[in-house]
PDB file of C-alpha atoms in Angstrom:
ATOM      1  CA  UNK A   1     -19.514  19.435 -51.606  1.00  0.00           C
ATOM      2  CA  UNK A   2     -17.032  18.720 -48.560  1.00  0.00           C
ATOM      3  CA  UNK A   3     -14.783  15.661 -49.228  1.00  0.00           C
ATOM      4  CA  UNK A   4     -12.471  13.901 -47.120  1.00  0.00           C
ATOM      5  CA  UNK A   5     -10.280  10.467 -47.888  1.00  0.00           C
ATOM      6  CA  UNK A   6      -9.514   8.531 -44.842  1.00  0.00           C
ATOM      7  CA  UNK A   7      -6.002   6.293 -44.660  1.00  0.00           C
ATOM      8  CA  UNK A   8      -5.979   4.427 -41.734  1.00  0.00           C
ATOM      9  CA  UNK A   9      -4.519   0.202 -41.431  1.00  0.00           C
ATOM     10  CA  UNK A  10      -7.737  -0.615 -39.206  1.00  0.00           C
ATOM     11  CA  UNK A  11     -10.749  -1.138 -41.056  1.00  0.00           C
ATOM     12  CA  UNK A  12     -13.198  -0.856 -38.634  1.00  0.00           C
ATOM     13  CA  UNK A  13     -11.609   2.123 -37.978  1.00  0.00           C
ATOM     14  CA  UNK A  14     -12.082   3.777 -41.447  1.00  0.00           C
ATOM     15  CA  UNK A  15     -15.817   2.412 -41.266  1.00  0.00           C
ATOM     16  CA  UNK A  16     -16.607   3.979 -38.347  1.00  0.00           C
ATOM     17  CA  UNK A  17     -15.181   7.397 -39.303  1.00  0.00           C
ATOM     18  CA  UNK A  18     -17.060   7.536 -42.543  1.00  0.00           C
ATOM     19  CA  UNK A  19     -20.193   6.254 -41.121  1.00  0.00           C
ATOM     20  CA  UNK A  20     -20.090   9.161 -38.429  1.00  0.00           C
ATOM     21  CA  UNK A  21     -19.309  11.878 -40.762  1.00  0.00           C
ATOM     22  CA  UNK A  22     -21.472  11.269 -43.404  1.00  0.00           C
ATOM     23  CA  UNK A  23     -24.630  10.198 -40.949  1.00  0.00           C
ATOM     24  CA  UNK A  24     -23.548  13.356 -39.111  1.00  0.00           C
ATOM     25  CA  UNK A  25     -22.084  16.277 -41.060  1.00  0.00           C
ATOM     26  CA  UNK A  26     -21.676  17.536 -44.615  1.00  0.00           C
ATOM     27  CA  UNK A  27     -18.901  15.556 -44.895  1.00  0.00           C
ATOM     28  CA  UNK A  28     -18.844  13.170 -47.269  1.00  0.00           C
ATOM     29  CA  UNK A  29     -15.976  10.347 -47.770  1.00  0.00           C
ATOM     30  CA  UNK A  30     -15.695   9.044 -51.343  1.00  0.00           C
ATOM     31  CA  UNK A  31     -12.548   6.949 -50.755  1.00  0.00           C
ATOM     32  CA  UNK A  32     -10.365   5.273 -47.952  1.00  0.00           C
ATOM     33  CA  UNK A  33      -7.291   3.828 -47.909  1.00  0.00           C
ATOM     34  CA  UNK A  34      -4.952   1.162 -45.740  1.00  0.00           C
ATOM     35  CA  UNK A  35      -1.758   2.091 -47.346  1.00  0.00           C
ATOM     36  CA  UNK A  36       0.026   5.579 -48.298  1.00  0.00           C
ATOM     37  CA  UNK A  37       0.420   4.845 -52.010  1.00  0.00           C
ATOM     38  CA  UNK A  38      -3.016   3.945 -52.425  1.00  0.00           C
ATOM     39  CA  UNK A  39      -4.201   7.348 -51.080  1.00  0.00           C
ATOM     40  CA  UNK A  40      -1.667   9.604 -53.158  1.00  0.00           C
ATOM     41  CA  UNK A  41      -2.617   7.386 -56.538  1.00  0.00           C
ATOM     42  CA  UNK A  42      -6.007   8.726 -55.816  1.00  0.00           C
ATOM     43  CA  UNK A  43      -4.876  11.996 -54.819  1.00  0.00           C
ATOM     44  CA  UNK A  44      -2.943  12.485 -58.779  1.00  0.00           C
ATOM     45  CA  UNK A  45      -6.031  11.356 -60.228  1.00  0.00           C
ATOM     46  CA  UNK A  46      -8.658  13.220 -58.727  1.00  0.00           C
ATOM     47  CA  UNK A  47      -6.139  16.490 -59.289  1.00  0.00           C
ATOM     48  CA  UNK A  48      -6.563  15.810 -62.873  1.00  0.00           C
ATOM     49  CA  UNK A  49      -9.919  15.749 -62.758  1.00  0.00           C
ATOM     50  CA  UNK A  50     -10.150  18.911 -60.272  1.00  0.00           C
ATOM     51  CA  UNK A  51     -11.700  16.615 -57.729  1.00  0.00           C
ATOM     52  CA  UNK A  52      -9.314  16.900 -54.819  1.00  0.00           C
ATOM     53  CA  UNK A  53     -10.801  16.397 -51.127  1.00  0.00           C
ATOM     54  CA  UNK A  54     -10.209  19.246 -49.038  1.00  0.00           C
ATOM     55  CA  UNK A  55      -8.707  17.406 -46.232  1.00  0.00           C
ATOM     56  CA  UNK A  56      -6.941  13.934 -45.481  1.00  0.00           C
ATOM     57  CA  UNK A  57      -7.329  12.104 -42.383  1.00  0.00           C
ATOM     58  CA  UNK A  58      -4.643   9.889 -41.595  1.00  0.00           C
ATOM     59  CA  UNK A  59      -3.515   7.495 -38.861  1.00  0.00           C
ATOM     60  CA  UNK A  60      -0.035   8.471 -37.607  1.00  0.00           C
ATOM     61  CA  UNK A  61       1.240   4.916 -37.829  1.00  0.00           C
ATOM     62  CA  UNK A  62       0.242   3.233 -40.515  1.00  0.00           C
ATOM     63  CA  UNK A  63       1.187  -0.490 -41.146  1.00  0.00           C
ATOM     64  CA  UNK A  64       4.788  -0.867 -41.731  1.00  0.00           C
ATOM     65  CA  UNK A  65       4.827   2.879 -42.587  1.00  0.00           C
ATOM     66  CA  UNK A  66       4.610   6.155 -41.444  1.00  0.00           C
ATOM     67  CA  UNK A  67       1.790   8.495 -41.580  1.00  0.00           C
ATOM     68  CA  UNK A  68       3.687  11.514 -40.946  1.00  0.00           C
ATOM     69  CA  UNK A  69       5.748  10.283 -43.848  1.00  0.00           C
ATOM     70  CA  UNK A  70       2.441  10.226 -45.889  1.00  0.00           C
ATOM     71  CA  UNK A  71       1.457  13.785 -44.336  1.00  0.00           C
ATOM     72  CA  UNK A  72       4.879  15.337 -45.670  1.00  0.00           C
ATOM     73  CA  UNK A  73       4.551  14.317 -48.988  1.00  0.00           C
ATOM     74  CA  UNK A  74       0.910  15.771 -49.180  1.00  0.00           C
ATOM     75  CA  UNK A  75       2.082  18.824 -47.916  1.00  0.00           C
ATOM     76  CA  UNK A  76       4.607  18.861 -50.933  1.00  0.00           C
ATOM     77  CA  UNK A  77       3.070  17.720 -53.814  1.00  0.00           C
ATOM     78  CA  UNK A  78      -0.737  18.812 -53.094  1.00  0.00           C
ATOM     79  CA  UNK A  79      -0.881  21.650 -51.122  1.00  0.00           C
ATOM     80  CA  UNK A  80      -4.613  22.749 -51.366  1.00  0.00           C
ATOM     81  CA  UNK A  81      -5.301  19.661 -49.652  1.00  0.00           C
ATOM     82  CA  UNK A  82      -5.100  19.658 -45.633  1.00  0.00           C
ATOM     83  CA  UNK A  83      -3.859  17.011 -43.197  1.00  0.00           C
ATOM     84  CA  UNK A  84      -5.213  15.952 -39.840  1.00  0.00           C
ATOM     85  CA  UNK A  85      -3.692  13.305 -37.962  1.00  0.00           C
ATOM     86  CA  UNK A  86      -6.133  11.312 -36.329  1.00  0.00           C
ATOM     87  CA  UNK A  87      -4.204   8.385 -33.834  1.00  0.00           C
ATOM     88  CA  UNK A  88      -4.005   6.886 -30.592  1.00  0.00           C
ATOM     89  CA  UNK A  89      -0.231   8.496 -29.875  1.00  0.00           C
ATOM     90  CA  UNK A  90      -0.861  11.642 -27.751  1.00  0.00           C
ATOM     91  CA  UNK A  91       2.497  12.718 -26.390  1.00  0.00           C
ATOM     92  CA  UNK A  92       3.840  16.029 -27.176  1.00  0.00           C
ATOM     93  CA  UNK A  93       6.771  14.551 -29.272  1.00  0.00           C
ATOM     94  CA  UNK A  94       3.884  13.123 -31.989  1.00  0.00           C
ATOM     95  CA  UNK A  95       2.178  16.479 -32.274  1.00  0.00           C
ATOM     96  CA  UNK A  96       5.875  18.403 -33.091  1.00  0.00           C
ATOM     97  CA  UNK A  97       6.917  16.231 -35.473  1.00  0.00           C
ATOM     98  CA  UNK A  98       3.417  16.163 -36.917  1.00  0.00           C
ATOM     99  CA  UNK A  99       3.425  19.973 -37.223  1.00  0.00           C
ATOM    100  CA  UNK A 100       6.973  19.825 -38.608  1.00  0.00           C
ATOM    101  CA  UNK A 101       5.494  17.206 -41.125  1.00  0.00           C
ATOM    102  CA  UNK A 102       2.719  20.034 -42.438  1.00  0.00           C
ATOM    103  CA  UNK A 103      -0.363  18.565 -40.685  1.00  0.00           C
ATOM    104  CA  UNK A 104      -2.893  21.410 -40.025  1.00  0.00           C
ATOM    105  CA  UNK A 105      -5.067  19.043 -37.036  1.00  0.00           C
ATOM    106  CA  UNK A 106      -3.975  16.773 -34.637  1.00  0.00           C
ATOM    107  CA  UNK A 107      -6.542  14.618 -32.709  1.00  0.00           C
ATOM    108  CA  UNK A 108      -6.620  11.612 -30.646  1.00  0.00           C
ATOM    109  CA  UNK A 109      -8.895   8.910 -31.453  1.00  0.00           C
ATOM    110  CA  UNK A 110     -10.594   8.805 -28.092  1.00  0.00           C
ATOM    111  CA  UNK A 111     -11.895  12.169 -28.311  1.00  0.00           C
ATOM    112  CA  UNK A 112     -15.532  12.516 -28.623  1.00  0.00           C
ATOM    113  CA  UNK A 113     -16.813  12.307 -32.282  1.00  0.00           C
ATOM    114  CA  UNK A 114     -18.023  16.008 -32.297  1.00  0.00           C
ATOM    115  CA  UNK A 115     -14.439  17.037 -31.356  1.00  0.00           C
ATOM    116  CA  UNK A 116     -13.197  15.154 -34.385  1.00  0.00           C
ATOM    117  CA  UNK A 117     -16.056  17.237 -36.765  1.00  0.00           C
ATOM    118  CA  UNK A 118     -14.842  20.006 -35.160  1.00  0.00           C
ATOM    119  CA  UNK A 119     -11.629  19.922 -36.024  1.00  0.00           C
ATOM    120  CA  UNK A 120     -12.331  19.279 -39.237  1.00  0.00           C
ATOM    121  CA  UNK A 121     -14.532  22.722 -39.449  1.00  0.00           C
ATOM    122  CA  UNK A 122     -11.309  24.783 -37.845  1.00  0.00           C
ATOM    123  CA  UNK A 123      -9.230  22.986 -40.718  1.00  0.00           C
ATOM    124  CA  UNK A 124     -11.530  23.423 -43.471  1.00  0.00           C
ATOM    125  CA  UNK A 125     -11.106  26.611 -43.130  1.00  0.00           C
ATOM    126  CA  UNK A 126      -7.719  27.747 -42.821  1.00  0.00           C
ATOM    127  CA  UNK A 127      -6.946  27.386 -39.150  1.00  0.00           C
ATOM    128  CA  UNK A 128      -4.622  24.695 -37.447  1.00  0.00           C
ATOM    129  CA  UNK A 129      -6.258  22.226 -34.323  1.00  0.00           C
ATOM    130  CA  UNK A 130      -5.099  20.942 -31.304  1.00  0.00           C
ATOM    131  CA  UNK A 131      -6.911  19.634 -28.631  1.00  0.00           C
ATOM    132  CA  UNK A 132      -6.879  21.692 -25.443  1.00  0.00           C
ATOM    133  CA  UNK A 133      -4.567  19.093 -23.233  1.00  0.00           C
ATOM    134  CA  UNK A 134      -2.516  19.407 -26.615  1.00  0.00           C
ATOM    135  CA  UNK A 135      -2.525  22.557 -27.072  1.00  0.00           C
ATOM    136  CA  UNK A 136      -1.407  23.391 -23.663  1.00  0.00           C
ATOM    137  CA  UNK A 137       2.026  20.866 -23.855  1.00  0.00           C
ATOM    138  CA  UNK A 138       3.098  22.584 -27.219  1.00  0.00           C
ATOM    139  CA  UNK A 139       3.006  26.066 -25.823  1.00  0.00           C
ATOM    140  CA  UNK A 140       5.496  24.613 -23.393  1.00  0.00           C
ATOM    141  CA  UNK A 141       7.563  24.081 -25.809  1.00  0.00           C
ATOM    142  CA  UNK A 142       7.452  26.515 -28.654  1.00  0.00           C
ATOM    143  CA  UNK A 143      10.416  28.332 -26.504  1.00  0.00           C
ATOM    144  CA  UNK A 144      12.647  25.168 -26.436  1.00  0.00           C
ATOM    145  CA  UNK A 145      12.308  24.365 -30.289  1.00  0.00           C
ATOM    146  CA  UNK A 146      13.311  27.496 -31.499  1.00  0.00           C
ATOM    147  CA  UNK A 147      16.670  27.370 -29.667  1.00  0.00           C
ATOM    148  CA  UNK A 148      17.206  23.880 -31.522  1.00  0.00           C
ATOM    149  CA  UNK A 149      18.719  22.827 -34.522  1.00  0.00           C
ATOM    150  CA  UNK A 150      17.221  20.667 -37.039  1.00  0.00           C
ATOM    151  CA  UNK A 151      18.638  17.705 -35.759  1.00  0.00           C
ATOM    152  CA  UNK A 152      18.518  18.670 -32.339  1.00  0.00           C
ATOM    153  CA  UNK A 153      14.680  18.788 -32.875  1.00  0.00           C
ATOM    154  CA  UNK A 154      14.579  15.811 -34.668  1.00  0.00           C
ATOM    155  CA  UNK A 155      16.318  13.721 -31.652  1.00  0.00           C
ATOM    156  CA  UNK A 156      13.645  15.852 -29.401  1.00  0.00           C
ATOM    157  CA  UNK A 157      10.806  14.968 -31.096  1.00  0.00           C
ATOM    158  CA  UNK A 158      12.031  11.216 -30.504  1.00  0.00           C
ATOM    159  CA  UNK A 159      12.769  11.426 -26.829  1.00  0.00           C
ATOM    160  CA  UNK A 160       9.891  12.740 -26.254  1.00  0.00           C
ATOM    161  CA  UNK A 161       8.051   9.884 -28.400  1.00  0.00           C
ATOM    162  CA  UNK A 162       9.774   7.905 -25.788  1.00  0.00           C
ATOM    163  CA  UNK A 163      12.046   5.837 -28.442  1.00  0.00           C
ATOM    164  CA  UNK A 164      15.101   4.266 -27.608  1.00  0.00           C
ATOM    165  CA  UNK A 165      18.513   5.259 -28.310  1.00  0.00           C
ATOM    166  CA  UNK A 166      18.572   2.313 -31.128  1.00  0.00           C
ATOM    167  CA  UNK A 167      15.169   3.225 -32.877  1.00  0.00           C
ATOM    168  CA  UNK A 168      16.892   6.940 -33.232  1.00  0.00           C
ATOM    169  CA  UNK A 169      19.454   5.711 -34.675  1.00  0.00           C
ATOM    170  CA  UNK A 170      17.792   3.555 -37.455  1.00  0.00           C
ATOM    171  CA  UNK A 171      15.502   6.571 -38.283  1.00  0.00           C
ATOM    172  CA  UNK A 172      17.956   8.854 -38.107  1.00  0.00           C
ATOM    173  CA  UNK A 173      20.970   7.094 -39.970  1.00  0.00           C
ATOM    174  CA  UNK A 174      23.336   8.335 -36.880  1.00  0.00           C
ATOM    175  CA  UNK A 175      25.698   5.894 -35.056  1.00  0.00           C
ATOM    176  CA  UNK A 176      24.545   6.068 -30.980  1.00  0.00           C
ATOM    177  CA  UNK A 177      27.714   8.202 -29.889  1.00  0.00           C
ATOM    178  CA  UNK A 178      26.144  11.268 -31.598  1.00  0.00           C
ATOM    179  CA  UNK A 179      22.559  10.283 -30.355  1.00  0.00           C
ATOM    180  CA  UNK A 180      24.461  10.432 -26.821  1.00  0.00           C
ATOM    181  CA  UNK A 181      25.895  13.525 -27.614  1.00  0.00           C
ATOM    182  CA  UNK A 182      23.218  15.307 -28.935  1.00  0.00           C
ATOM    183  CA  UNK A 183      21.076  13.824 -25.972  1.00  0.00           C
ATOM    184  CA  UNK A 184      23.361  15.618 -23.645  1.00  0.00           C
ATOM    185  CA  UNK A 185      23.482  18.631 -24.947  1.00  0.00           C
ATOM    186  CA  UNK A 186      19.186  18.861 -25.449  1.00  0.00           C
ATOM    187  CA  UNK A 187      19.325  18.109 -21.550  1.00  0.00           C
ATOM    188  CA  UNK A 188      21.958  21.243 -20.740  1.00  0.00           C
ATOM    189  CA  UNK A 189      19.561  23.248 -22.910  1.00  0.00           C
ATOM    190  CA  UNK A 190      16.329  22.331 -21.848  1.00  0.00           C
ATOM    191  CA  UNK A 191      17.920  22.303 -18.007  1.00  0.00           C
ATOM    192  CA  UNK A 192      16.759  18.794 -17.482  1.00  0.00           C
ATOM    193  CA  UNK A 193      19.560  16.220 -16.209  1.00  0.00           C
ATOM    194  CA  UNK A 194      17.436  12.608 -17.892  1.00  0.00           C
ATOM    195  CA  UNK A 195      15.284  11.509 -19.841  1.00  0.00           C
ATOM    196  CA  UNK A 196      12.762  10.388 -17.373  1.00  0.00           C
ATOM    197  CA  UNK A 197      12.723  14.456 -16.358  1.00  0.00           C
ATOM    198  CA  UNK A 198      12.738  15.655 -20.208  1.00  0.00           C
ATOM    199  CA  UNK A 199       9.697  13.297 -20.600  1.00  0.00           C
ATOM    200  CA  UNK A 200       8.128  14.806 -17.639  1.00  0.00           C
ATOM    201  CA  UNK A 201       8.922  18.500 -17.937  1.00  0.00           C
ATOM    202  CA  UNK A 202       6.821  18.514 -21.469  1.00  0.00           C
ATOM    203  CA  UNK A 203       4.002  16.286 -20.534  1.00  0.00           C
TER     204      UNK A 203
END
């Protein structure tokens, strides 16, 4: 049997998800979740009974939390199991770092239901899913990134997130001359002489 766990903070959200699937597909959706601990309390228990879902759909910001935080840690500790962000963020900046965080799908939630199943197919087994207008912003990048150091990529990601030179700093633990400085130097690389144009260039 296909399984899936849903964590998403909106439940009308999760209901509707599960309703579709399982009215819809093989899918079927034994558990959902608001909150990241919740889901990987269930995920250790069901490994100890062998009953792991296959994949994990999950909101990219959760309430007061992260769900590329939450798709990391899956990645890590359960690795059979596969992640597909599922969120209302669509910039390119979202989809990186959700890559970077070990997420195998990335789709918006106003794409068409069948898109979402579909994705879910690709994932299930073994591929990785954008969709198309997705697909074709991260090819535009793939040749910046791998010029990039870790942190240089990290302060990417956020630019092009669209968060301010404070909210990089609080995620990051840097003080703001080094997000300045590493700002400048992304635009020399990237040949781009703002932020407005950075944002633009990798739409």
């Amino acid at each position: 049997m296909k399984t899936l766990y849903i964590v998403d903070d909106h439940k009308m959200m999760q209901k509707g998800v599960k309703d579709y699937l399982e009215e819809n597909t093989d899918w079927r959706v034994p558990k959902t979740f608001s909150q990241s601990q919740e889901c990987l309390k269930a995920l250790k228990d069901a490994g100890g009974r062998n009953e792991l879902p296959q994949i994990v759909i999950v909101d990219v910001q959760l309430l007061n939390e992260s769900g590329l935080e939450l798709a990391q840690t899956i990645a890590r500790d359960f690795p059979s199991v596969q992640c597909v962000m599922y969120s209302m963020y669509d910039t390119t900046g979202f989809v990186l770092q959700a890559r970077d965080s070990g997420a195998s799908g990335y789709i918006s939630k106003v794409a068409k239901e069948e898109e979402l199943a579909h994705c879910l197919e690709v994932v299930q087994n073994g591929g990785t899913y954008l969709e198309q207008y997705m697909l074709d912003a991260q090819n535009k990048i793939d040749s910046i990134v791998s010029i990039l150091s870790k942190q240089e990529r990290n302060i990417f990601e956020a630019l092009l997130q669209e968060k301010t030179n404070k909210q990089i700093c609080d995620e990051l633990y840097i003080s703001s001359r080094t997000v300045e400085n590493y700002t400048s130097r992304l635009y020399s690389k990237i040949g781009v002489k703002n932020r407005e144009e950075l944002i633009e260039k990798f739409k």
